[in-house]
Amino acid sequence: MELLRKWLGHPEDIYNLLRFKMGGYRAVMPRMDTVSGEGCAGGGKSFAVAVKIHCFFSLSSHAVCIFYLVLRALDTVEDDMSIPLDVKVPMLHEFHSHLYQPDWKYTESKEKDRQVLEDFPTISMEFRKLSKVYQDVISDICHKMGVGMAEFLEKKVDSQHEWDKYCHYVAGLVGIGLSRLFSASELEDSIVGQDTELANSMGLFLQKTNIIRDYLEDQMEGREFWPREVWSRYAKKLSDLAKPENIDVAVQCLNELITNALHHVPDVLTYLSRLKNQSVFNFCAIPQVMAIATLAACYNNQQVFRGVVKIRKGQAVTLMMDATNIQAVKAIMYQYVEEV
């Protein structure tokens, strides 16, 4: 009955789901632009939506797939709470060097995505087959990300500056790396890879959205990513925001963080306006419009502190089919900012 009420409340969702099924998906999955190979291996939970959906769209390059798998393996080490800190910190620092060690693998992980660590020799072998220009980008980003992840294992996110720094390490660097790969492949102009500030903003917008939306899940797993500088004005402990008696101040805190995240939208639009390749545009734009729709759904929403806030499937499909040019993306962003 609840499902029926949802559909009746948004009849356009039914239409758009059918439109997608009947061929609308072709608008977001144009023919593949091969750079150095084709196909894409699997993967699990991602720290950046953009990387996660690459396989779904069968986008441009083998290099992007390898980049994803290398960072997936690194992220699995960071997430694995069974690895002691004195082992994990040097592992993260040195992880990039394992790309050049044919036999290195890690078989003691307890994480659900441990296969990427157990089969790392396969990933590193494919990495070493890439052109040097791609290898240099992937290795450099992996090194910087590992160092950053290790830094935040040993400290919490206190200031808003540190929130930006943490998001840079785990997502901004992904945006920078992808942008450098797009330029190296000549799918995009060199400025796309060179303007690291805009590429960083692309990652920060996605990561902040995930962190804001995942408040309750992170609390239940003992993780804290909301910046103390903000939440400490509303509660003594971050976990206190989930208490029913604190719901009003919790929502105020939530709204402040969403407002912070929205400051990245101008950079996102500038970045997207520079893209020339249709596949790259779709790949980059779709996660961004999903993010702004998610923030609009979270804004002023007590459900963030009680369960999961998700955008509707029909809404997601509509966004995917519509976000194929810069004017449409600007209109979508405007619509959701107006909603907020």
XYZ file of C-alpha atoms in Angstrom:
340
model
C 0.000 0.000 0.000
C 2.866 2.341 0.912
C 4.500 1.615 -2.459
C 1.236 2.363 -4.268
C 0.941 5.694 -2.459
C 4.496 6.555 -3.551
C 3.718 5.825 -7.206
C 0.425 7.736 -7.129
C 2.218 10.705 -5.575
C 4.723 10.792 -8.463
C 3.062 9.392 -11.614
C 5.841 10.917 -13.746
C 8.212 8.351 -12.181
C 6.281 5.475 -13.795
C 6.438 7.208 -17.185
C 10.168 7.907 -16.917
C 11.014 4.387 -15.734
C 9.167 2.991 -18.749
C 10.852 5.527 -21.029
C 14.257 4.450 -19.707
C 13.409 0.762 -20.153
C 12.163 1.321 -23.708
C 15.363 2.956 -24.908
C 15.882 6.160 -22.966
C 19.040 4.631 -21.467
C 20.778 5.156 -24.834
C 20.903 8.884 -24.095
C 23.281 8.215 -21.214
C 25.145 5.243 -22.692
C 26.556 6.369 -26.030
C 29.054 4.273 -27.973
C 32.277 3.565 -26.159
C 35.309 5.823 -26.657
C 38.217 3.421 -26.420
C 41.510 4.787 -25.151
C 43.775 1.904 -24.204
C 41.471 -1.068 -24.000
C 37.933 -1.971 -23.126
C 35.783 -3.714 -20.567
C 35.562 -3.205 -16.860
C 36.101 -5.491 -13.910
C 33.851 -5.531 -10.859
C 33.996 -3.616 -7.601
C 32.140 -2.772 -4.435
C 31.073 0.154 -2.265
C 32.750 3.323 -3.486
C 33.933 6.457 -1.772
C 32.961 8.472 -4.818
C 29.870 7.889 -6.879
C 31.626 8.906 -10.080
C 34.084 6.034 -9.963
C 31.472 3.509 -8.889
C 29.227 3.989 -11.928
C 31.961 3.688 -14.532
C 31.272 -0.004 -15.167
C 27.540 0.662 -15.596
C 28.104 3.135 -18.378
C 30.919 1.178 -20.097
C 32.727 4.469 -20.511
C 36.061 5.367 -21.921
C 39.149 3.587 -20.785
C 40.771 0.560 -19.321
C 42.894 3.036 -17.344
C 39.825 4.348 -15.481
C 38.808 0.789 -14.562
C 42.283 0.020 -13.194
C 42.288 3.356 -11.344
C 38.993 2.371 -9.701
C 40.212 -1.101 -8.674
C 43.487 0.233 -7.224
C 41.608 2.816 -5.131
C 39.004 0.204 -4.183
C 41.824 -1.957 -2.792
C 43.328 1.003 -0.915
C 39.917 1.914 0.504
C 39.393 -1.684 1.647
C 42.593 -1.442 3.718
C 41.385 1.849 5.245
C 37.943 0.401 6.069
C 39.231 -2.842 7.617
C 38.908 -2.373 11.374
C 40.621 -5.737 12.015
C 44.017 -4.391 10.849
C 45.895 -2.830 13.813
C 46.932 0.822 13.389
C 50.652 0.031 13.606
C 50.204 -2.257 10.589
C 47.607 -0.203 8.707
C 49.412 3.176 8.715
C 52.591 1.908 6.955
C 50.391 -0.182 4.610
C 48.545 2.936 3.476
C 51.786 4.909 3.102
C 53.421 2.218 0.985
C 50.400 0.957 -0.949
C 51.326 2.726 -4.215
C 54.661 0.852 -4.300
C 52.820 -2.507 -4.469
C 51.671 -1.568 -7.977
C 55.200 -2.425 -9.118
C 55.532 -5.628 -7.030
C 54.074 -8.487 -9.132
C 53.474 -10.882 -6.221
C 52.179 -8.521 -3.520
C 48.763 -9.341 -2.082
C 47.017 -9.177 1.279
C 45.082 -12.236 2.411
C 44.175 -11.364 6.002
C 41.423 -8.818 5.376
C 37.988 -9.410 6.879
C 36.238 -6.835 4.663
C 33.530 -7.901 2.214
C 35.568 -6.432 -0.664
C 38.724 -8.345 0.308
C 38.878 -9.988 -3.135
C 40.566 -6.880 -4.573
C 43.390 -7.352 -2.043
C 43.594 -11.126 -2.460
C 43.703 -10.783 -6.280
C 45.902 -7.682 -6.277
C 48.589 -9.363 -8.473
C 45.997 -9.442 -11.307
C 45.189 -5.739 -10.815
C 48.865 -4.697 -10.588
C 49.687 -6.724 -13.706
C 46.993 -4.857 -15.670
C 48.272 -1.583 -14.191
C 51.796 -2.286 -15.477
C 50.397 -2.886 -18.985
C 49.057 0.696 -19.141
C 50.895 3.548 -20.886
C 53.379 5.275 -18.589
C 51.309 8.480 -18.636
C 48.366 6.591 -17.072
C 50.588 4.675 -14.636
C 52.097 7.935 -13.359
C 48.660 9.461 -12.659
C 47.302 6.362 -10.873
C 50.443 5.802 -8.789
C 50.651 9.491 -7.792
C 46.992 9.684 -6.705
C 47.250 6.339 -4.870
C 50.302 7.617 -2.953
C 48.683 10.932 -1.971
C 45.433 9.230 -0.976
C 47.196 6.622 1.149
C 49.121 9.290 3.058
C 45.922 11.300 3.603
C 43.908 8.290 4.752
C 46.641 7.418 7.273
C 46.606 10.997 8.611
C 42.879 10.834 9.381
C 43.052 7.364 10.932
C 44.838 8.985 13.820
C 42.716 12.108 14.201
C 39.100 13.211 13.950
C 37.609 15.815 11.611
C 37.566 18.941 13.786
C 37.386 22.112 11.693
C 35.561 22.786 8.433
C 39.021 23.183 6.868
C 39.881 19.650 7.994
C 36.552 18.411 6.610
C 37.591 19.806 3.219
C 41.026 18.219 3.653
C 39.603 14.789 4.508
C 37.172 14.964 1.572
C 40.086 15.995 -0.669
C 42.052 12.900 0.290
C 39.226 10.400 -0.219
C 37.279 12.016 -3.094
C 38.851 15.229 -4.384
C 41.927 13.248 -5.415
C 39.644 10.866 -7.329
C 38.259 13.849 -9.277
C 41.779 15.149 -9.917
C 43.010 11.725 -11.049
C 40.062 11.137 -13.375
C 40.484 14.610 -14.867
C 44.174 13.946 -15.532
C 43.253 10.633 -17.202
C 40.624 12.367 -19.381
C 43.224 14.892 -20.540
C 45.996 12.314 -20.959
C 43.707 10.277 -23.208
C 42.978 13.443 -25.241
C 39.249 12.915 -24.738
C 39.321 16.321 -23.051
C 41.454 19.473 -23.282
C 44.549 19.768 -21.083
C 42.874 22.441 -18.887
C 40.495 19.786 -17.499
C 43.408 17.880 -15.979
C 45.377 20.979 -15.008
C 42.659 22.831 -13.065
C 42.885 20.774 -9.889
C 40.743 23.183 -7.868
C 37.642 22.544 -9.981
C 38.301 18.790 -10.168
C 38.703 18.737 -6.380
C 35.338 20.502 -5.951
C 33.668 17.787 -8.046
C 34.853 15.183 -5.550
C 34.104 17.282 -2.473
C 30.499 17.866 -3.516
C 29.894 14.117 -3.867
C 31.756 13.158 -0.694
C 30.077 15.776 1.498
C 26.702 14.586 0.199
C 27.548 11.001 1.178
C 28.817 12.051 4.612
C 25.718 14.159 5.312
C 23.281 11.461 4.138
C 25.109 8.608 5.929
C 25.076 10.174 9.424
C 23.142 7.316 11.050
C 24.920 4.478 9.255
C 28.322 5.913 10.214
C 27.198 6.388 13.816
C 26.100 2.739 13.998
C 29.497 1.630 12.678
C 31.447 3.885 15.029
C 32.626 6.364 12.387
C 32.412 10.165 12.607
C 32.914 12.452 9.613
C 30.770 15.493 10.473
C 33.130 18.370 11.463
C 33.244 19.045 15.203
C 33.432 22.821 14.566
C 29.841 22.655 13.260
C 28.124 19.930 15.314
C 29.621 21.069 18.653
C 27.466 24.203 18.405
C 24.372 21.981 18.517
C 25.314 19.046 20.803
C 27.916 17.826 23.302
C 28.501 14.604 21.326
C 27.800 13.917 17.653
C 25.760 10.855 18.644
C 23.411 13.117 20.668
C 21.917 14.438 17.420
C 20.162 11.090 16.939
C 18.261 11.457 20.229
C 14.562 12.353 19.704
C 14.720 15.237 22.174
C 17.477 16.870 20.079
C 15.755 16.595 16.690
C 15.252 20.359 16.201
C 18.911 21.279 16.749
C 19.974 18.166 14.777
C 18.081 19.426 11.718
C 19.643 22.891 12.123
C 23.089 21.282 12.137
C 22.174 19.185 9.089
C 21.010 22.282 7.204
C 24.264 24.107 7.973
C 26.331 21.259 6.507
C 24.133 21.075 3.404
C 24.622 24.821 2.926
C 28.378 24.274 3.162
C 28.224 21.566 0.472
C 26.166 23.758 -1.877
C 29.082 26.209 -2.109
C 30.755 23.724 -4.494
C 27.972 23.965 -7.105
C 29.493 26.915 -9.065
C 32.778 24.997 -9.438
C 30.862 21.888 -10.530
C 29.061 23.835 -13.266
C 32.284 25.484 -14.466
C 34.022 22.091 -14.635
C 31.161 20.470 -16.563
C 30.953 23.411 -18.986
C 34.514 22.620 -20.167
C 33.816 19.002 -21.132
C 33.603 18.182 -24.843
C 33.234 14.389 -24.927
C 29.649 13.144 -24.456
C 30.580 9.976 -22.534
C 32.835 11.915 -20.190
C 30.130 14.545 -19.691
C 27.493 11.939 -18.775
C 29.934 10.136 -16.499
C 30.761 13.333 -14.614
C 27.369 15.071 -14.650
C 25.068 12.260 -13.519
C 26.617 11.774 -10.042
C 26.520 15.549 -9.504
C 22.783 15.876 -10.241
C 22.119 12.790 -8.083
C 24.038 14.536 -5.291
C 22.064 17.787 -5.459
C 18.795 15.806 -5.525
C 19.987 13.895 -2.443
C 20.887 17.114 -0.607
C 17.463 18.560 -1.421
C 15.855 15.380 -0.042
C 17.973 15.635 3.141
C 17.435 19.354 3.759
C 15.248 19.977 6.812
C 14.538 16.227 6.922
C 14.404 14.531 10.321
C 14.654 11.134 8.603
C 18.438 11.614 8.248
C 18.651 10.931 12.003
C 16.199 8.012 11.975
C 16.983 5.948 8.879
C 17.959 6.184 5.238
C 17.124 9.065 2.887
C 17.148 8.058 -0.772
C 15.918 9.642 -3.965
C 13.196 7.695 -5.765
C 14.166 5.301 -8.570
C 11.964 7.143 -11.047
C 13.581 10.417 -10.006
C 17.062 8.908 -10.463
C 16.190 7.620 -13.941
C 14.799 11.031 -14.934
C 18.022 12.702 -13.800
C 20.135 10.185 -15.716
C 18.224 10.734 -18.948
C 18.088 14.526 -18.637
C 21.633 15.380 -17.491
C 23.275 15.062 -20.911
C 24.182 18.699 -21.628
C 25.292 21.695 -19.612
C 22.065 23.695 -19.998
C 19.986 20.780 -18.700
C 22.361 20.312 -15.760
C 22.153 24.020 -14.886
C 18.341 23.779 -14.946
C 18.395 20.700 -12.688
C 20.776 22.366 -10.224
C 18.591 25.503 -10.185
C 15.451 23.414 -9.600
C 16.884 21.657 -6.542
C 18.522 24.769 -5.082
C 15.107 26.457 -5.381
C 13.572 23.466 -3.600
C 16.047 23.865 -0.731
